[in-house]
């Protein structure tokens, strides 16, 4: 439900289906119909899965999962090294298709974006029809499939795009938005992680309808400033605009764990997942950063940060992972109990790396 004074918007969220894996299966026939995982090899310390094909997902293989775990779940999984230059070029061509219909495009990563087609460039008028045309163009021109969610705001459109994957299209009209949000399980709310979802469930909050029973002040008391967003979104109110030119000064990702981490091995595994998330966001904005920051929150809620500044900007996942591990090792003590880890990149630039690429303390 939008506020009475605001006109109804037409928002599309496009999400490519198993993007990296689908490109590999498109380009290499030997991978078609087989479980593949794009990412690091499970050998040695082991890498992380960036994307899994739908054949691998049937076995429980997911993105950000350690490759060793993926191999345990699916012994026949084929590990494929990522080709980010190829993925970026395909993403560019997808963006060109979007621009045929609107210039109000907000990329979220290489494989997903919001589009505001309230006034589409071709005068089609129907957001559902625009979404169908975009999906068909992607299929015809790039031999890939995308799923689309169509609604009156970003939040609902994003959730809708995930409802009929792969190759799906879900429309949630203005009269259905509030009822849809009431029925939505809290763990399906975009931005609600496993820790917050567990907290909500312990409080007896299992659906949007349960959240709706709480006042805004109650939600803020329990969930901080995000509570204000929950109060509005469960009523179908999301006025966030599609932002084509949002300036980014830093990028980060963090996670709070259901159980305290006590060993370096556990911390490294979680940092590797976070590094992949940060890497994907850097690629989304075509950014490279010189300063890598580690954030650590201990079980007693004490927080520390550690920075390392490189002589040249980077965005590759291996460097981010290695640097985060280096910072973690320097901050680790035997009696550490850690409840949250985060990785951030800042100090963006495009300077060429010096010979040897030496690290310098910031």
PDB file of N, CA and C in Angstrom, residues 243-291:
ATOM      1  N   UNK A 243      17.791   4.013  -7.978  1.00  0.00           N
ATOM      2  CA  UNK A 243      18.883   4.984  -8.015  1.00  0.00           C
ATOM      3  C   UNK A 243      19.942   4.573  -9.035  1.00  0.00           C
ATOM      4  N   UNK A 244      19.918   5.178 -10.218  1.00  0.00           N
ATOM      5  CA  UNK A 244      20.896   4.802 -11.247  1.00  0.00           C
ATOM      6  C   UNK A 244      22.321   5.247 -10.932  1.00  0.00           C
ATOM      7  N   UNK A 245      22.506   6.316 -10.185  1.00  0.00           N
ATOM      8  CA  UNK A 245      23.846   6.894 -10.028  1.00  0.00           C
ATOM      9  C   UNK A 245      24.197   7.071  -8.554  1.00  0.00           C
ATOM     10  N   UNK A 246      24.029   6.017  -7.792  1.00  0.00           N
ATOM     11  CA  UNK A 246      24.330   6.100  -6.366  1.00  0.00           C
ATOM     12  C   UNK A 246      25.844   6.053  -6.141  1.00  0.00           C
ATOM     13  N   UNK A 247      26.359   7.093  -5.474  1.00  0.00           N
ATOM     14  CA  UNK A 247      27.795   7.158  -5.221  1.00  0.00           C
ATOM     15  C   UNK A 247      28.164   6.191  -4.097  1.00  0.00           C
ATOM     16  N   UNK A 248      29.249   5.461  -4.281  1.00  0.00           N
ATOM     17  CA  UNK A 248      29.688   4.485  -3.306  1.00  0.00           C
ATOM     18  C   UNK A 248      31.075   4.860  -2.804  1.00  0.00           C
ATOM     19  N   UNK A 249      31.184   5.039  -1.490  1.00  0.00           N
ATOM     20  CA  UNK A 249      32.471   5.408  -0.906  1.00  0.00           C
ATOM     21  C   UNK A 249      33.132   4.227  -0.203  1.00  0.00           C
ATOM     22  N   UNK A 250      32.341   3.257   0.199  1.00  0.00           N
ATOM     23  CA  UNK A 250      32.896   2.047   0.799  1.00  0.00           C
ATOM     24  C   UNK A 250      31.903   0.916   0.599  1.00  0.00           C
ATOM     25  N   UNK A 251      32.412  -0.302   0.636  1.00  0.00           N
ATOM     26  CA  UNK A 251      31.576  -1.483   0.492  1.00  0.00           C
ATOM     27  C   UNK A 251      31.957  -2.463   1.583  1.00  0.00           C
ATOM     28  N   UNK A 252      30.967  -3.115   2.170  1.00  0.00           N
ATOM     29  CA  UNK A 252      31.278  -4.037   3.248  1.00  0.00           C
ATOM     30  C   UNK A 252      30.216  -5.116   3.340  1.00  0.00           C
ATOM     31  N   UNK A 253      30.554  -6.146   4.084  1.00  0.00           N
ATOM     32  CA  UNK A 253      29.608  -7.215   4.402  1.00  0.00           C
ATOM     33  C   UNK A 253      29.975  -7.750   5.773  1.00  0.00           C
ATOM     34  N   UNK A 254      28.966  -8.109   6.558  1.00  0.00           N
ATOM     35  CA  UNK A 254      29.233  -8.669   7.874  1.00  0.00           C
ATOM     36  C   UNK A 254      28.168  -9.688   8.203  1.00  0.00           C
ATOM     37  N   UNK A 255      28.462 -10.541   9.179  1.00  0.00           N
ATOM     38  CA  UNK A 255      27.510 -11.568   9.575  1.00  0.00           C
ATOM     39  C   UNK A 255      27.639 -11.807  11.075  1.00  0.00           C
ATOM     40  N   UNK A 256      26.495 -11.957  11.742  1.00  0.00           N
ATOM     41  CA  UNK A 256      26.450 -12.338  13.146  1.00  0.00           C
ATOM     42  C   UNK A 256      26.128 -13.826  13.217  1.00  0.00           C
ATOM     43  N   UNK A 257      26.857 -14.558  14.044  1.00  0.00           N
ATOM     44  CA  UNK A 257      26.766 -16.007  14.041  1.00  0.00           C
ATOM     45  C   UNK A 257      25.883 -16.515  15.178  1.00  0.00           C
ATOM     46  N   UNK A 258      25.134 -17.594  14.923  1.00  0.00           N
ATOM     47  CA  UNK A 258      24.264 -18.143  15.976  1.00  0.00           C
ATOM     48  C   UNK A 258      25.045 -18.715  17.156  1.00  0.00           C
ATOM     49  N   UNK A 259      26.293 -19.136  16.898  1.00  0.00           N
ATOM     50  CA  UNK A 259      27.167 -19.633  17.958  1.00  0.00           C
ATOM     51  C   UNK A 259      28.519 -18.934  17.822  1.00  0.00           C
ATOM     52  N   UNK A 260      29.151 -18.629  18.947  1.00  0.00           N
ATOM     53  CA  UNK A 260      30.446 -17.949  18.918  1.00  0.00           C
ATOM     54  C   UNK A 260      31.491 -18.792  18.192  1.00  0.00           C
ATOM     55  N   UNK A 261      32.323 -18.117  17.404  1.00  0.00           N
ATOM     56  CA  UNK A 261      33.455 -18.779  16.758  1.00  0.00           C
ATOM     57  C   UNK A 261      34.631 -18.776  17.725  1.00  0.00           C
ATOM     58  N   UNK A 262      35.325 -19.907  17.796  1.00  0.00           N
ATOM     59  CA  UNK A 262      36.434 -20.008  18.753  1.00  0.00           C
ATOM     60  C   UNK A 262      37.757 -20.409  18.113  1.00  0.00           C
ATOM     61  N   UNK A 263      37.729 -20.887  16.874  1.00  0.00           N
ATOM     62  CA  UNK A 263      38.969 -21.317  16.221  1.00  0.00           C
ATOM     63  C   UNK A 263      39.226 -20.488  14.975  1.00  0.00           C
ATOM     64  N   UNK A 264      40.504 -20.365  14.620  1.00  0.00           N
ATOM     65  CA  UNK A 264      40.852 -19.639  13.402  1.00  0.00           C
ATOM     66  C   UNK A 264      40.251 -20.283  12.171  1.00  0.00           C
ATOM     67  N   UNK A 265      40.167 -21.608  12.161  1.00  0.00           N
ATOM     68  CA  UNK A 265      39.602 -22.295  10.999  1.00  0.00           C
ATOM     69  C   UNK A 265      38.157 -21.872  10.766  1.00  0.00           C
ATOM     70  N   UNK A 266      37.383 -21.782  11.848  1.00  0.00           N
ATOM     71  CA  UNK A 266      36.000 -21.324  11.722  1.00  0.00           C
ATOM     72  C   UNK A 266      35.947 -19.887  11.213  1.00  0.00           C
ATOM     73  N   UNK A 267      36.830 -19.050  11.723  1.00  0.00           N
ATOM     74  CA  UNK A 267      36.848 -17.642  11.336  1.00  0.00           C
ATOM     75  C   UNK A 267      37.261 -17.483   9.877  1.00  0.00           C
ATOM     76  N   UNK A 268      38.250 -18.252   9.455  1.00  0.00           N
ATOM     77  CA  UNK A 268      38.679 -18.191   8.057  1.00  0.00           C
ATOM     78  C   UNK A 268      37.536 -18.580   7.119  1.00  0.00           C
ATOM     79  N   UNK A 269      36.809 -19.641   7.482  1.00  0.00           N
ATOM     80  CA  UNK A 269      35.703 -20.089   6.621  1.00  0.00           C
ATOM     81  C   UNK A 269      34.647 -18.992   6.467  1.00  0.00           C
ATOM     82  N   UNK A 270      34.321 -18.310   7.575  1.00  0.00           N
ATOM     83  CA  UNK A 270      33.324 -17.242   7.502  1.00  0.00           C
ATOM     84  C   UNK A 270      33.865 -16.031   6.755  1.00  0.00           C
ATOM     85  N   UNK A 271      35.142 -15.718   6.957  1.00  0.00           N
ATOM     86  CA  UNK A 271      35.741 -14.585   6.242  1.00  0.00           C
ATOM     87  C   UNK A 271      35.773 -14.835   4.739  1.00  0.00           C
ATOM     88  N   UNK A 272      36.021 -16.073   4.335  1.00  0.00           N
ATOM     89  CA  UNK A 272      36.039 -16.383   2.902  1.00  0.00           C
ATOM     90  C   UNK A 272      34.676 -16.114   2.267  1.00  0.00           C
ATOM     91  N   UNK A 273      33.607 -16.445   2.988  1.00  0.00           N
ATOM     92  CA  UNK A 273      32.261 -16.174   2.468  1.00  0.00           C
ATOM     93  C   UNK A 273      32.019 -14.666   2.350  1.00  0.00           C
ATOM     94  N   UNK A 274      32.413 -13.930   3.391  1.00  0.00           N
ATOM     95  CA  UNK A 274      32.226 -12.479   3.373  1.00  0.00           C
ATOM     96  C   UNK A 274      33.042 -11.835   2.264  1.00  0.00           C
ATOM     97  N   UNK A 275      34.262 -12.340   2.049  1.00  0.00           N
ATOM     98  CA  UNK A 275      35.113 -11.792   0.985  1.00  0.00           C
ATOM     99  C   UNK A 275      34.462 -11.957  -0.380  1.00  0.00           C
ATOM    100  N   UNK A 276      33.791 -13.094  -0.585  1.00  0.00           N
ATOM    101  CA  UNK A 276      33.100 -13.313  -1.859  1.00  0.00           C
ATOM    102  C   UNK A 276      31.953 -12.321  -2.032  1.00  0.00           C
ATOM    103  N   UNK A 277      31.214 -12.066  -0.959  1.00  0.00           N
ATOM    104  CA  UNK A 277      30.124 -11.092  -1.029  1.00  0.00           C
ATOM    105  C   UNK A 277      30.650  -9.702  -1.368  1.00  0.00           C
ATOM    106  N   UNK A 278      31.736  -9.299  -0.686  1.00  0.00           N
ATOM    107  CA  UNK A 278      32.333  -7.988  -0.959  1.00  0.00           C
ATOM    108  C   UNK A 278      32.845  -7.924  -2.397  1.00  0.00           C
ATOM    109  N   UNK A 279      33.489  -8.989  -2.832  1.00  0.00           N
ATOM    110  CA  UNK A 279      33.989  -9.030  -4.211  1.00  0.00           C
ATOM    111  C   UNK A 279      32.852  -8.825  -5.214  1.00  0.00           C
ATOM    112  N   UNK A 280      31.744  -9.532  -5.014  1.00  0.00           N
ATOM    113  CA  UNK A 280      30.613  -9.404  -5.938  1.00  0.00           C
ATOM    114  C   UNK A 280      30.075  -7.978  -5.968  1.00  0.00           C
ATOM    115  N   UNK A 281      30.070  -7.308  -4.821  1.00  0.00           N
ATOM    116  CA  UNK A 281      29.577  -5.932  -4.773  1.00  0.00           C
ATOM    117  C   UNK A 281      30.555  -4.973  -5.454  1.00  0.00           C
ATOM    118  N   UNK A 282      31.845  -5.233  -5.309  1.00  0.00           N
ATOM    119  CA  UNK A 282      32.835  -4.403  -5.995  1.00  0.00           C
ATOM    120  C   UNK A 282      32.689  -4.535  -7.511  1.00  0.00           C
ATOM    121  N   UNK A 283      32.503  -5.771  -7.964  1.00  0.00           N
ATOM    122  CA  UNK A 283      32.332  -5.995  -9.404  1.00  0.00           C
ATOM    123  C   UNK A 283      31.077  -5.302  -9.900  1.00  0.00           C
ATOM    124  N   UNK A 284      30.031  -5.328  -9.067  1.00  0.00           N
ATOM    125  CA  UNK A 284      28.771  -4.664  -9.428  1.00  0.00           C
ATOM    126  C   UNK A 284      28.985  -3.203  -9.770  1.00  0.00           C
ATOM    127  N   UNK A 285      29.801  -2.509  -8.973  1.00  0.00           N
ATOM    128  CA  UNK A 285      30.038  -1.080  -9.187  1.00  0.00           C
ATOM    129  C   UNK A 285      31.288  -0.804 -10.013  1.00  0.00           C
ATOM    130  N   UNK A 286      31.954  -1.881 -10.463  1.00  0.00           N
ATOM    131  CA  UNK A 286      33.200  -1.728 -11.222  1.00  0.00           C
ATOM    132  C   UNK A 286      34.221  -0.915 -10.415  1.00  0.00           C
ATOM    133  N   UNK A 287      34.383  -1.293  -9.139  1.00  0.00           N
ATOM    134  CA  UNK A 287      35.274  -0.577  -8.230  1.00  0.00           C
ATOM    135  C   UNK A 287      36.422  -1.460  -7.766  1.00  0.00           C
ATOM    136  N   UNK A 288      37.497  -0.802  -7.401  1.00  0.00           N
ATOM    137  CA  UNK A 288      38.622  -1.463  -6.741  1.00  0.00           C
ATOM    138  C   UNK A 288      39.030  -0.604  -5.554  1.00  0.00           C
ATOM    139  N   UNK A 289      39.404  -1.252  -4.452  1.00  0.00           N
ATOM    140  CA  UNK A 289      39.754  -0.509  -3.255  1.00  0.00           C
ATOM    141  C   UNK A 289      41.149  -0.837  -2.775  1.00  0.00           C
ATOM    142  N   UNK A 290      41.774   0.159  -2.136  1.00  0.00           N
ATOM    143  CA  UNK A 290      43.113  -0.043  -1.596  1.00  0.00           C
ATOM    144  C   UNK A 290      43.078  -0.491  -0.131  1.00  0.00           C
ATOM    145  N   UNK A 291      42.080  -0.042   0.627  1.00  0.00           N
ATOM    146  CA  UNK A 291      42.069  -0.292   2.057  1.00  0.00           C
ATOM    147  C   UNK A 291      41.072  -1.389   2.399  1.00  0.00           C
TER     148      UNK A 291
END
